[in-house]
Amino acid sequence: MSAFPDGFLWGAATAAYQVEGGYQADGKGPSIWDEFAHRPGATYQGTNGDVAVDHYHRFREDVALMAELGMKSYRFSIAWPRLLPTGRGEVNEAGIAFYSDLIDELLKHQIEPMITLYHWDLPLALQQEGGWEARTTADAFVDYARLCYQRFGDRVKLWSTFNETVVFIGHGYITGAHPPAVQDPARAVQACHHVFVAHAAAVAAFRQSGISGQIGFVNVLQPHTPRSNAPEDVAASALADGIYTHWLYDPVLKGEYPAELLAKTQSLWGVPRFAPGDADLLRNNICDFIGLNFYKREMVAANPHGDTQLTANHSGTRGSGHQAGKEFGFKGLFKFVRNPDGVYTDWDWEIYPQGLTDGILAIKARYGDVPIYITENGLGAKDPIIDGEVVDDDRIDYLRQHIAAIADAIEQGADVRGYYPWSFIDLLSWLNGYQKQYGFVYVDHARALARQRKKSFFWYQKVITSNGEQR
Ligand code: BGP
C-alpha cells in the first residue's frame, strides 16, 4: 500500500516572473525585478524575465502538458503589478482575465490551483514609497489580497501569502543580491516584520471573505548540522536554526517571535518595532498550513573571527560557491562550511534527502499537527541531451530520494498533503539565468521556446498514477 494518502496532491510549481514573460503586456506595471534585472551586472549574463518562457501567451499549451503529466495541482504565483500596475488603486482587468482564464483552464483538466500571492515581484511604485520597510506596503498587500479573493476565491481553495521570506528579505536587505539591494540587518528585520503583519492581516481578510479554502505561508526548510560535537559548533548550529527557522515560522504558526532572539535583536538594533495591535494581529491569525521549500542542508560551525561575504555560485561550475570551502557567515554567530562527506550539485548545494524527513518531523515537533505541503523541491542542473532526448536521470534520482523521504515522514505521523517539485517547466532562475534547469518540460530557446517532454516527465507520470508507489 502507498504511504501517500488518497487525494494526495501530486503537483509542480512555478512563479510568475520566472515563467510568464509579457512584462509590459496588456497594461502590466513594472515590478522591482523588471527594474533590477535590467541593471547591468545584476543577474547572470544579464538574463531577465521580459519574455521568460512566454507562459503568458502559451498557458493553454502548458496546462495541456500538465494534464498529460497527470498533475493533481499546480502552484503558481500572481504578479501583483499585473493586477494593480502601481500596487494599489485602479484594477487592470486584462491582468485579472489572464489569471481567471488560467484557473478555468486548470479546473477544466481537474487540476487544483494553489495560488502564491507574493513571489517577490513587488510593484515598483510601492518600492519607490519605501517597499517592505514602509508599513503602507503591508496595507496595499492586504487590499491586493482582497481583490484576489474576490475575483478568484469562487474557484481557488489553496492559497499562500508569501514565498520564502528568508530569501527575498535576506537577499533584499542583507546580502544585497536581490532588489532593493540593501545591506543592513536592522532594516531587514523591520521589513520582515511588515511582511508578517501583511500576512496576518491577509489571513484575517481571507477568513472574513468566507472562502471555503485554506491559507498558508511558504518558507524555506533548511536543516542545519553542527560540523562537530564541540559545544561552540553545536551552539552555532542551534543559532542558525533560530534565525533561519524559528524566526520565520514562529510568527505564522505560533503568532509570536522566539522570545530570546526577539530580546537580542531589540536590544542590539531596536527592531522589530511593533505598532499598537501588531502582537494581537499575529496571535489571532495563525495560518491553516505551512508550505516547505526544501533543496539543501547547511553544515554549521562557530565563527569567532569575522564576517565572510556570500560567494555564490551562479555559473554552475562546481566548486565556485561558498559551500566549496569559501565560507559564508556572520562574526560571532555562525558560518556555513563545506561538508567533506557531502554530495553536492553543480551549484554547490548539498543533496541530503534525510534532511527532508528530519525537517518535516522537526516542524511537527515544534508546531504540532499543522498540515504540510512540500511546495518546492528539485534539482537545478544542466540537463544532458542525447539524440534529441533530454535525459535528466540525475533529476529523477533526486526526486525519487526526496519522495522516499516524504513517505518516511508520513509513516512517522506527519500530515503531508501534497508535493510540488520545482519546477513544472524550465524557467528563469533569478540569478542563474536559463541554464539552471529544474523542469519536467524542456524549453528550447533556439527554437522559439518550443516545449519538449524530458525523461523525468514520463517517470513522474508513473509516480502520480501509482500514488507514489512506483518510483
Ligand atoms: C526558491 C524560489 C524559486 C526558485 C528556487 C530555485 O528559493 O522560491 O523561485 O528559484 O528557489 O532557486 P534557484 O533558481 O536559485 O536555483
XYZ file of N, CA, C and O in Angstrom, residues 185-357:
692
model
N 21.214 44.633 8.294
C 20.377 43.653 9.007
C 19.234 44.283 9.802
O 18.158 43.683 9.896
N 19.435 45.460 10.366
C 18.359 46.063 11.154
C 17.177 46.417 10.244
O 16.009 46.191 10.588
N 17.502 46.944 9.064
C 16.418 47.248 8.107
C 15.738 45.955 7.648
O 14.519 45.914 7.423
N 16.518 44.891 7.541
C 15.940 43.585 7.155
C 14.900 43.138 8.181
O 13.806 42.684 7.823
N 15.236 43.267 9.447
C 14.336 42.783 10.500
C 13.021 43.566 10.486
O 11.933 42.998 10.610
N 13.110 44.883 10.270
C 11.881 45.677 10.252
C 11.042 45.370 9.002
O 9.816 45.227 9.084
N 11.709 45.242 7.861
C 10.979 44.898 6.624
C 10.281 43.548 6.794
O 9.112 43.367 6.426
N 10.988 42.608 7.406
C 10.449 41.265 7.627
C 9.223 41.338 8.546
O 8.228 40.634 8.332
N 9.283 42.207 9.540
C 8.136 42.374 10.441
C 6.900 42.832 9.646
O 5.791 42.338 9.859
N 7.105 43.752 8.726
C 5.959 44.213 7.927
C 5.396 43.096 7.046
O 4.193 43.077 6.757
N 6.256 42.183 6.649
C 5.756 41.026 5.894
C 4.856 40.164 6.788
O 3.769 39.737 6.370
N 5.277 39.943 8.029
C 4.431 39.148 8.937
C 3.101 39.857 9.221
O 2.058 39.222 9.323
N 3.174 41.174 9.360
C 1.949 41.946 9.594
C 1.027 41.823 8.373
O -0.187 41.589 8.499
N 1.602 41.971 7.190
C 0.815 41.854 5.950
C 0.190 40.468 5.847
O -0.987 40.312 5.492
N 0.986 39.463 6.182
C 0.490 38.083 6.136
C -0.698 37.909 7.091
O -1.752 37.410 6.691
N -0.507 38.318 8.341
C -1.559 38.102 9.345
C -2.840 38.846 8.954
O -3.943 38.303 9.072
N -2.690 40.065 8.465
C -3.876 40.827 8.064
C -4.542 40.194 6.838
O -5.775 40.210 6.711
N -3.740 39.607 5.951
C -4.325 38.944 4.771
C -5.027 37.644 5.174
O -6.029 37.255 4.563
N -4.517 36.982 6.210
C -5.205 35.782 6.729
C -6.549 36.205 7.333
O -7.589 35.570 7.082
N -6.543 37.294 8.093
C -7.798 37.790 8.685
C -8.804 38.121 7.582
O -9.979 37.736 7.656
N -8.336 38.799 6.536
C -9.230 39.175 5.429
C -9.754 37.932 4.707
O -10.903 37.882 4.269
N -8.929 36.916 4.608
C -9.335 35.654 3.965
C -10.492 35.039 4.733
O -11.495 34.621 4.158
N -10.335 35.026 6.061
C -11.393 34.419 6.892
C -12.676 35.241 6.822
O -13.764 34.677 6.757
N -12.519 36.573 6.772
C -13.722 37.420 6.643
C -14.401 37.212 5.290
O -15.598 37.375 5.163
N -13.615 36.861 4.278
C -14.175 36.766 2.923
C -15.099 35.553 2.775
O -15.859 35.466 1.813
N -14.975 34.602 3.698
C -15.856 33.441 3.658
C -15.494 32.400 2.608
O -16.273 31.484 2.332
N -14.316 32.484 2.026
C -13.889 31.476 1.037
C -13.747 30.130 1.744
O -13.187 30.059 2.833
N -14.251 29.090 1.104
C -14.101 27.779 1.741
C -12.793 27.164 1.280
O -12.747 26.309 0.416
N -11.715 27.642 1.836
C -10.404 27.132 1.457
C -9.444 27.281 2.613
O -9.843 27.533 3.739
N -8.167 27.125 2.285
C -7.133 27.223 3.314
C -6.083 28.224 2.890
O -5.756 28.312 1.694
N -5.530 28.916 3.869
C -4.479 29.874 3.570
C -3.244 29.573 4.419
O -3.351 29.326 5.613
N -2.089 29.587 3.753
C -0.851 29.251 4.456
C 0.273 30.200 4.111
O 0.065 31.281 3.529
N 1.459 29.790 4.497
C 2.680 30.590 4.326
C 3.749 29.617 3.837
O 3.754 28.462 4.250
N 4.627 30.083 2.966
C 5.657 29.183 2.425
C 7.037 29.639 2.885
O 7.412 30.797 2.704
N 7.771 28.720 3.476
C 9.116 29.011 3.968
C 10.138 28.042 3.390
O 9.799 26.900 3.054
N 11.378 28.483 3.361
C 12.469 27.546 3.101
C 12.593 26.631 4.323
O 12.490 27.082 5.452
N 12.781 25.348 4.063
C 13.109 24.414 5.132
C 14.582 24.070 4.970
O 14.960 23.377 4.023
N 15.405 24.610 5.844
C 16.852 24.372 5.717
C 17.383 23.779 7.007
O 17.533 24.482 7.999
N 17.669 22.473 6.993
C 18.227 21.878 8.199
C 19.688 22.286 8.379
O 20.402 22.502 7.403
N 20.108 22.397 9.629
C 21.499 22.732 9.953
C 22.096 21.615 10.790
O 21.426 21.096 11.678
N 23.328 21.274 10.500
C 24.013 20.240 11.268
C 25.339 20.815 11.748
O 26.072 21.395 10.941
N 25.634 20.677 13.056
C 26.930 21.196 13.521
C 28.082 20.411 12.905
O 27.993 19.197 12.733
N 29.176 21.117 12.582
C 30.323 20.448 11.956
C 30.956 19.434 12.891
O 31.493 18.417 12.455
N 30.900 19.696 14.184
C 31.495 18.765 15.148
C 30.642 18.776 16.410
O 29.698 19.559 16.519
N 31.030 17.931 17.354
C 30.306 17.922 18.637
C 30.793 18.997 19.588
O 30.309 19.087 20.713
N 31.758 19.787 19.164
C 32.273 20.852 20.036
C 31.121 21.777 20.410
O 30.310 22.143 19.544
N 31.040 22.150 21.693
C 29.887 22.946 22.135
C 29.703 24.228 21.327
O 28.570 24.649 21.072
N 30.800 24.836 20.853
C 30.638 26.097 20.113
C 30.008 25.851 18.725
O 29.254 26.670 18.236
N 30.316 24.701 18.115
C 29.677 24.392 16.827
C 28.203 24.035 17.024
O 27.342 24.425 16.223
N 27.927 23.294 18.086
C 26.533 22.914 18.383
C 25.705 24.180 18.647
O 24.595 24.346 18.122
N 26.290 25.107 19.391
C 25.566 26.354 19.688
C 25.367 27.177 18.413
O 24.296 27.776 18.203
N 26.384 27.199 17.547
C 26.272 27.964 16.297
C 25.151 27.390 15.427
O 24.363 28.132 14.816
N 25.055 26.066 15.386
C 24.025 25.417 14.571
C 22.628 25.704 15.138
O 21.677 25.974 14.387
N 22.526 25.685 16.469
C 21.227 25.990 17.099
C 20.827 27.438 16.797
O 19.649 27.733 16.555
N 21.807 28.315 16.774
C 21.506 29.716 16.464
C 21.044 29.855 15.007
O 20.106 30.608 14.703
N 21.684 29.116 14.106
C 21.254 29.143 12.698
C 19.807 28.658 12.583
O 19.004 29.233 11.845
N 19.452 27.616 13.340
C 18.043 27.160 13.366
C 17.130 28.277 13.850
O 16.040 28.480 13.312
N 17.592 28.973 14.883
C 16.782 30.059 15.447
C 16.504 31.128 14.415
O 15.370 31.588 14.259
N 17.536 31.505 13.666
C 17.388 32.612 12.709
C 16.686 32.159 11.428
O 15.765 32.814 10.945
N 17.126 31.031 10.883
C 16.587 30.599 9.591
C 15.248 29.875 9.706
O 14.519 29.761 8.737
N 14.968 29.318 10.874
C 13.720 28.565 11.010
C 12.771 29.245 11.993
O 11.721 29.747 11.589
N 13.148 29.306 13.260
C 12.163 29.748 14.266
C 11.698 31.188 14.031
O 10.527 31.500 14.169
N 12.636 32.049 13.660
C 12.274 33.460 13.430
C 11.215 33.587 12.334
O 10.364 34.480 12.369
N 11.272 32.671 11.364
C 10.400 32.783 10.191
C 9.137 31.927 10.280
O 8.158 32.194 9.593
N 9.166 30.903 11.124
C 7.993 30.036 11.258
C 7.139 30.411 12.476
O 5.914 30.314 12.422
N 7.790 30.802 13.579
C 7.013 31.069 14.805
C 5.935 32.144 14.596
O 4.792 31.956 15.032
N 6.252 33.266 13.947
C 5.214 34.312 13.832
C 3.964 33.848 13.076
O 2.868 34.328 13.375
N 4.115 32.907 12.125
C 2.922 32.491 11.369
C 2.269 31.231 11.946
O 1.100 30.975 11.689
N 3.035 30.456 12.733
C 2.460 29.222 13.289
C 2.205 29.291 14.797
O 1.428 28.512 15.334
N 2.878 30.233 15.478
C 2.624 30.406 16.914
C 2.090 31.805 17.202
O 1.654 32.088 18.308
N 2.225 32.690 16.242
C 1.730 34.053 16.430
C 2.654 34.939 17.244
O 2.231 35.985 17.738
N 3.907 34.531 17.368
C 4.865 35.373 18.110
C 6.290 35.031 17.682
O 6.542 33.949 17.144
N 7.209 35.942 17.935
C 8.622 35.687 17.656
C 9.219 34.822 18.763
O 8.738 34.855 19.899
N 10.310 34.085 18.454
C 11.003 33.380 19.537
C 11.559 34.406 20.542
O 12.299 35.325 20.149
N 11.188 34.251 21.815
C 11.410 35.303 22.811
C 12.876 35.706 22.968
O 13.202 36.896 23.012
N 13.749 34.705 23.020
C 15.155 35.019 23.289
C 15.779 35.834 22.147
O 16.470 36.824 22.371
N 15.504 35.403 20.929
C 16.058 36.124 19.768
C 15.451 37.513 19.649
O 16.117 38.471 19.268
N 14.163 37.608 19.970
C 13.494 38.912 19.902
C 14.168 39.894 20.874
O 14.488 41.035 20.502
N 14.433 39.408 22.071
C 15.083 40.273 23.066
C 16.456 40.708 22.539
O 16.849 41.869 22.682
N 17.167 39.781 21.888
C 18.504 40.106 21.371
C 18.453 41.170 20.285
O 19.190 42.152 20.310
N 17.588 40.973 19.293
C 17.563 41.939 18.177
C 17.054 43.294 18.655
O 17.532 44.326 18.197
N 16.114 43.263 19.594
C 15.602 44.556 20.068
C 16.666 45.311 20.869
O 16.796 46.520 20.724
N 17.470 44.574 21.629
C 18.481 45.314 22.393
C 19.638 45.729 21.478
O 20.240 46.771 21.647
N 19.931 44.928 20.460
C 21.039 45.238 19.558
C 20.704 46.382 18.605
O 21.477 47.312 18.414
N 19.518 46.306 17.976
C 19.198 47.263 16.906
C 17.889 48.024 17.124
O 17.504 48.849 16.295
N 17.159 47.667 18.168
C 15.869 48.337 18.393
C 14.768 47.909 17.429
O 13.776 48.620 17.259
N 14.934 46.750 16.798
C 13.906 46.229 15.888
C 13.610 44.774 16.239
O 14.465 44.116 16.835
N 12.465 44.254 15.841
C 11.364 44.922 15.144
C 10.587 45.871 16.062
O 10.373 45.574 17.226
N 10.192 47.003 15.470
C 9.308 47.929 16.173
C 7.867 47.495 15.925
O 7.464 47.347 14.774
N 7.125 47.292 16.995
C 5.718 46.888 16.879
C 4.836 48.131 16.883
O 5.026 49.009 17.720
N 3.867 48.184 15.992
C 2.835 49.225 16.091
C 1.751 48.684 17.023
O 1.637 47.461 17.205
N 0.955 49.581 17.622
C -0.123 49.091 18.500
C -0.994 48.093 17.739
O -1.353 48.332 16.587
N -1.277 46.983 18.373
C -2.146 45.996 17.728
C -1.399 44.881 16.995
O -1.968 43.840 16.697
N -0.110 45.075 16.700
C 0.633 44.052 15.935
C 0.660 42.700 16.648
O 0.475 41.651 16.021
N 0.933 42.749 17.960
C 1.086 41.489 18.695
C -0.212 40.681 18.627
O -0.198 39.470 18.370
N -1.352 41.356 18.791
C -2.648 40.654 18.729
C -2.929 40.151 17.321
O -3.448 39.055 17.124
N -2.587 40.996 16.358
C -2.821 40.611 14.959
C -2.094 39.299 14.645
O -2.688 38.368 14.070
N -0.836 39.197 15.041
C -0.080 37.968 14.784
C -0.696 36.803 15.548
O -0.893 35.717 14.998
N -1.001 37.035 16.815
C -1.505 35.952 17.674
C -2.845 35.419 17.192
O -3.117 34.220 17.277
N -3.686 36.280 16.639
C -5.044 35.854 16.274
C -5.168 35.307 14.852
O -6.257 34.972 14.419
N -4.063 35.265 14.128
C -4.187 34.859 12.724
C -3.144 33.822 12.308
O -2.456 33.961 11.301
N -3.107 32.770 13.074
C -2.248 31.623 12.750
C -2.773 31.022 11.438
O -3.982 30.908 11.253
N -1.877 30.634 10.552
C -2.377 30.168 9.251
C -2.771 28.692 9.276
O -2.515 27.973 10.233
N -3.415 28.265 8.180
C -4.014 26.924 8.140
C -3.022 25.825 7.799
O -3.239 24.665 8.114
N -1.981 26.176 7.042
C -0.989 25.151 6.688
C 0.349 25.827 6.483
O 0.437 27.059 6.398
N 1.382 24.999 6.406
C 2.704 25.545 6.116
C 3.240 24.869 4.845
O 3.085 23.659 4.658
N 3.793 25.679 3.978
C 4.436 25.156 2.771
C 5.939 25.127 3.001
O 6.508 26.104 3.504
N 6.565 24.006 2.667
C 8.007 23.854 2.889
C 8.723 23.742 1.545
O 8.372 22.890 0.721
N 9.711 24.595 1.345
C 10.558 24.503 0.148
C 11.895 23.926 0.574
O 12.644 24.542 1.330
N 12.184 22.735 0.097
C 13.396 22.045 0.548
C 14.345 21.780 -0.620
O 13.978 21.128 -1.604
N 15.562 22.259 -0.476
C 16.586 21.997 -1.501
C 17.858 21.387 -0.929
O 18.486 20.549 -1.552
N 18.294 21.862 0.256
C 19.639 21.520 0.729
C 19.735 21.667 2.241
O 18.851 22.226 2.865
N 20.825 21.149 2.778
C 21.115 21.472 4.176
C 22.419 22.260 4.224
O 23.181 22.291 3.270
N 22.655 22.870 5.381
C 23.915 23.572 5.609
C 24.607 22.975 6.828
O 23.956 22.682 7.833
N 25.903 22.804 6.698
C 26.724 22.392 7.836
C 27.261 23.670 8.495
O 27.678 24.596 7.786
N 27.205 23.693 9.820
C 27.440 24.959 10.522
C 28.597 24.836 11.514
O 28.755 23.804 12.176
N 29.377 25.915 11.595
C 30.468 25.969 12.582
C 30.449 27.314 13.291
O 29.885 28.282 12.782
N 31.101 27.344 14.451
C 31.259 28.618 15.165
C 32.093 29.563 14.302
O 32.877 29.121 13.461
N 31.908 30.864 14.524
C 32.596 31.842 13.663
C 33.136 33.005 14.501
O 32.611 34.102 14.432
N 34.198 32.717 15.248
C 34.687 33.776 16.140
C 35.390 34.907 15.398
O 35.531 35.992 15.937
N 35.819 34.689 14.147
C 36.768 35.635 13.555
C 36.189 36.811 12.786
O 36.617 37.933 12.974
N 35.258 36.554 11.893
C 34.810 37.729 11.134
C 33.702 37.395 10.156
O 33.463 36.225 9.852
N 33.037 38.449 9.677
C 32.023 38.277 8.634
C 32.704 37.737 7.392
O 33.829 38.099 7.099
N 31.987 36.899 6.661
C 32.508 36.498 5.364
C 31.410 36.733 4.343
O 30.260 36.383 4.572
N 31.781 37.347 3.273
C 30.817 37.666 2.228
C 30.282 36.386 1.598
O 30.997 35.390 1.507
N 29.059 36.460 1.133
C 28.488 35.330 0.405
C 29.191 35.198 -0.944
O 29.240 36.146 -1.725
N 29.805 34.016 -1.177
C 30.379 33.758 -2.500
C 29.438 32.789 -3.180
O 29.478 31.595 -2.922
N 28.560 33.317 -3.983
C 27.546 32.445 -4.568
C 28.032 31.885 -5.896
O 28.745 32.552 -6.636
N 27.654 30.646 -6.135
C 27.962 30.008 -7.417
C 26.756 30.218 -8.324
O 25.722 29.601 -8.127
N 26.881 31.105 -9.294
C 25.775 31.337 -10.235
C 26.064 30.771 -11.611
O 25.270 30.930 -12.537
N 27.220 30.129 -11.762
C 27.606 29.666 -13.097
C 27.337 28.181 -13.286
O 27.294 27.685 -14.409
N 27.163 27.462 -12.153
C 27.039 26.011 -12.280
C 28.400 25.354 -12.439
O 28.500 24.205 -12.863
N 29.450 26.080 -12.087
C 30.791 25.493 -12.098
C 31.075 25.010 -10.691
O 31.260 25.815 -9.766
N 31.049 23.719 -10.536
C 31.178 23.112 -9.220
C 32.446 23.616 -8.512
O 33.507 23.688 -9.132
N 32.305 24.008 -7.271
C 33.480 24.442 -6.524
C 33.650 25.950 -6.504
O 34.575 26.457 -5.892
N 32.747 26.685 -7.157
C 32.924 28.141 -7.156
C 32.053 28.839 -6.104
O 32.118 30.043 -5.958
N 31.274 28.072 -5.370
C 30.375 28.686 -4.388
C 30.875 28.553 -2.966
O 31.903 27.920 -2.719
N 30.123 29.151 -2.023
C 30.622 29.197 -0.649
C 30.707 27.821 -0.008
O 31.520 27.596 0.864
N 29.878 26.880 -0.467
C 29.956 25.552 0.141
C 31.230 24.835 -0.270
O 31.579 23.798 0.261
N 31.950 25.389 -1.238
C 33.156 24.729 -1.713
C 34.382 25.234 -0.973
O 35.446 25.409 -1.533
N 34.222 25.507 0.301
C 35.386 25.889 1.086
C 35.437 27.380 1.347
O 36.119 27.839 2.250
N 34.719 28.151 0.527
C 34.665 29.593 0.794
C 33.476 29.789 1.716
O 32.344 29.575 1.333
N 33.752 30.194 2.930
C 32.696 30.142 3.939
C 31.873 31.424 3.977
O 32.364 32.497 3.659
N 30.606 31.254 4.372
C 29.700 32.393 4.470
C 29.212 32.471 5.906
O 28.701 31.496 6.437
N 29.383 33.609 6.542
C 28.931 33.664 7.922
C 28.934 35.049 8.513
O 29.286 36.025 7.845
N 28.516 35.105 9.758
C 28.417 36.365 10.478
C 29.278 36.265 11.735
O 29.153 35.299 12.505
N 30.106 37.260 11.924
C 31.053 37.261 13.037
C 30.357 37.040 14.383
O 29.366 37.693 14.686
N 30.905 36.110 15.128
C 30.387 35.861 16.475
C 29.110 35.029 16.493
O 28.635 34.659 17.557
N 28.563 34.737 15.321
C 27.303 33.990 15.297
C 27.534 32.572 14.760
O 27.550 31.611 15.515
N 27.731 32.460 13.462
C 27.931 31.136 12.854
C 28.456 31.336 11.447
O 28.453 32.448 10.909
N 28.920 30.237 10.864
C 29.232 30.257 9.429
C 28.836 28.918 8.818
O 28.771 27.898 9.520
N 28.554 28.939 7.507
C 28.245 27.722 6.776
C 29.538 27.208 6.151
O 30.280 27.984 5.531
N 29.778 25.921 6.324
C 31.032 25.335 5.827
C 30.732 24.124 4.949
O 29.618 23.602 4.957
N 31.735 23.688 4.226
C 31.533 22.523 3.374
C 31.531 21.238 4.209
O 32.319 21.076 5.121
N 30.621 20.346 3.864
C 30.606 19.023 4.469
C 31.558 18.143 3.663
O 31.269 17.841 2.502
N 32.670 17.708 4.241
C 33.650 16.949 3.453
C 33.081 15.649 2.896
O 33.565 15.138 1.876
N 32.047 15.114 3.534
C 31.458 13.859 3.047
C 30.192 14.103 2.236
O 29.490 13.165 1.872
N 29.865 15.365 1.987
C 28.582 15.678 1.347
C 28.585 15.418 -0.155
O 29.630 15.403 -0.806
N 27.383 15.229 -0.689
C 27.188 15.122 -2.142
C 26.604 16.456 -2.583
O 25.599 16.906 -2.017
N 27.218 17.095 -3.556
C 26.820 18.456 -3.946
C 26.358 18.523 -5.405
O 26.806 17.730 -6.248
N 25.487 19.491 -5.684
C 25.087 19.741 -7.076
C 26.165 20.608 -7.747
O 27.089 21.087 -7.092
N 25.989 20.850 -9.030
C 26.944 21.705 -9.740
C 26.892 23.146 -9.235
O 27.776 23.941 -9.529
N 25.833 23.489 -8.517
C 25.734 24.828 -7.922
C 26.149 24.806 -6.445
O 25.842 25.718 -5.699
N 26.803 23.725 -6.030
C 27.329 23.593 -4.659
C 26.238 23.599 -3.595
O 26.402 24.157 -2.510
N 25.109 23.005 -3.902
C 24.055 22.805 -2.899
C 24.141 21.350 -2.442
O 24.155 20.436 -3.281
N 24.180 21.114 -1.140
C 24.323 19.739 -0.657
C 23.007 18.956 -0.818
O 21.947 19.405 -0.379
N 23.113 17.805 -1.440
C 21.933 16.933 -1.602
C 21.835 16.044 -0.368
O 22.738 15.250 -0.092
N 20.744 16.177 0.367
C 20.640 15.474 1.649
C 19.168 15.147 1.937
O 18.507 15.802 2.738
N 18.630 14.105 1.282
C 17.196 13.791 1.417
C 16.751 13.522 2.849
O 15.630 13.878 3.221
N 17.630 12.923 3.660
C 17.254 12.660 5.051
C 16.845 13.953 5.760
O 15.996 13.955 6.655
N 17.431 15.054 5.307
C 17.106 16.363 5.895
C 15.641 16.721 5.704
O 15.071 17.476 6.506
N 15.027 16.187 4.654
C 13.608 16.479 4.422
C 12.755 15.734 5.447
O 11.853 16.316 6.064
N 13.057 14.457 5.668
C 12.329 13.702 6.706
C 12.522 14.383 8.059
O 11.553 14.682 8.770
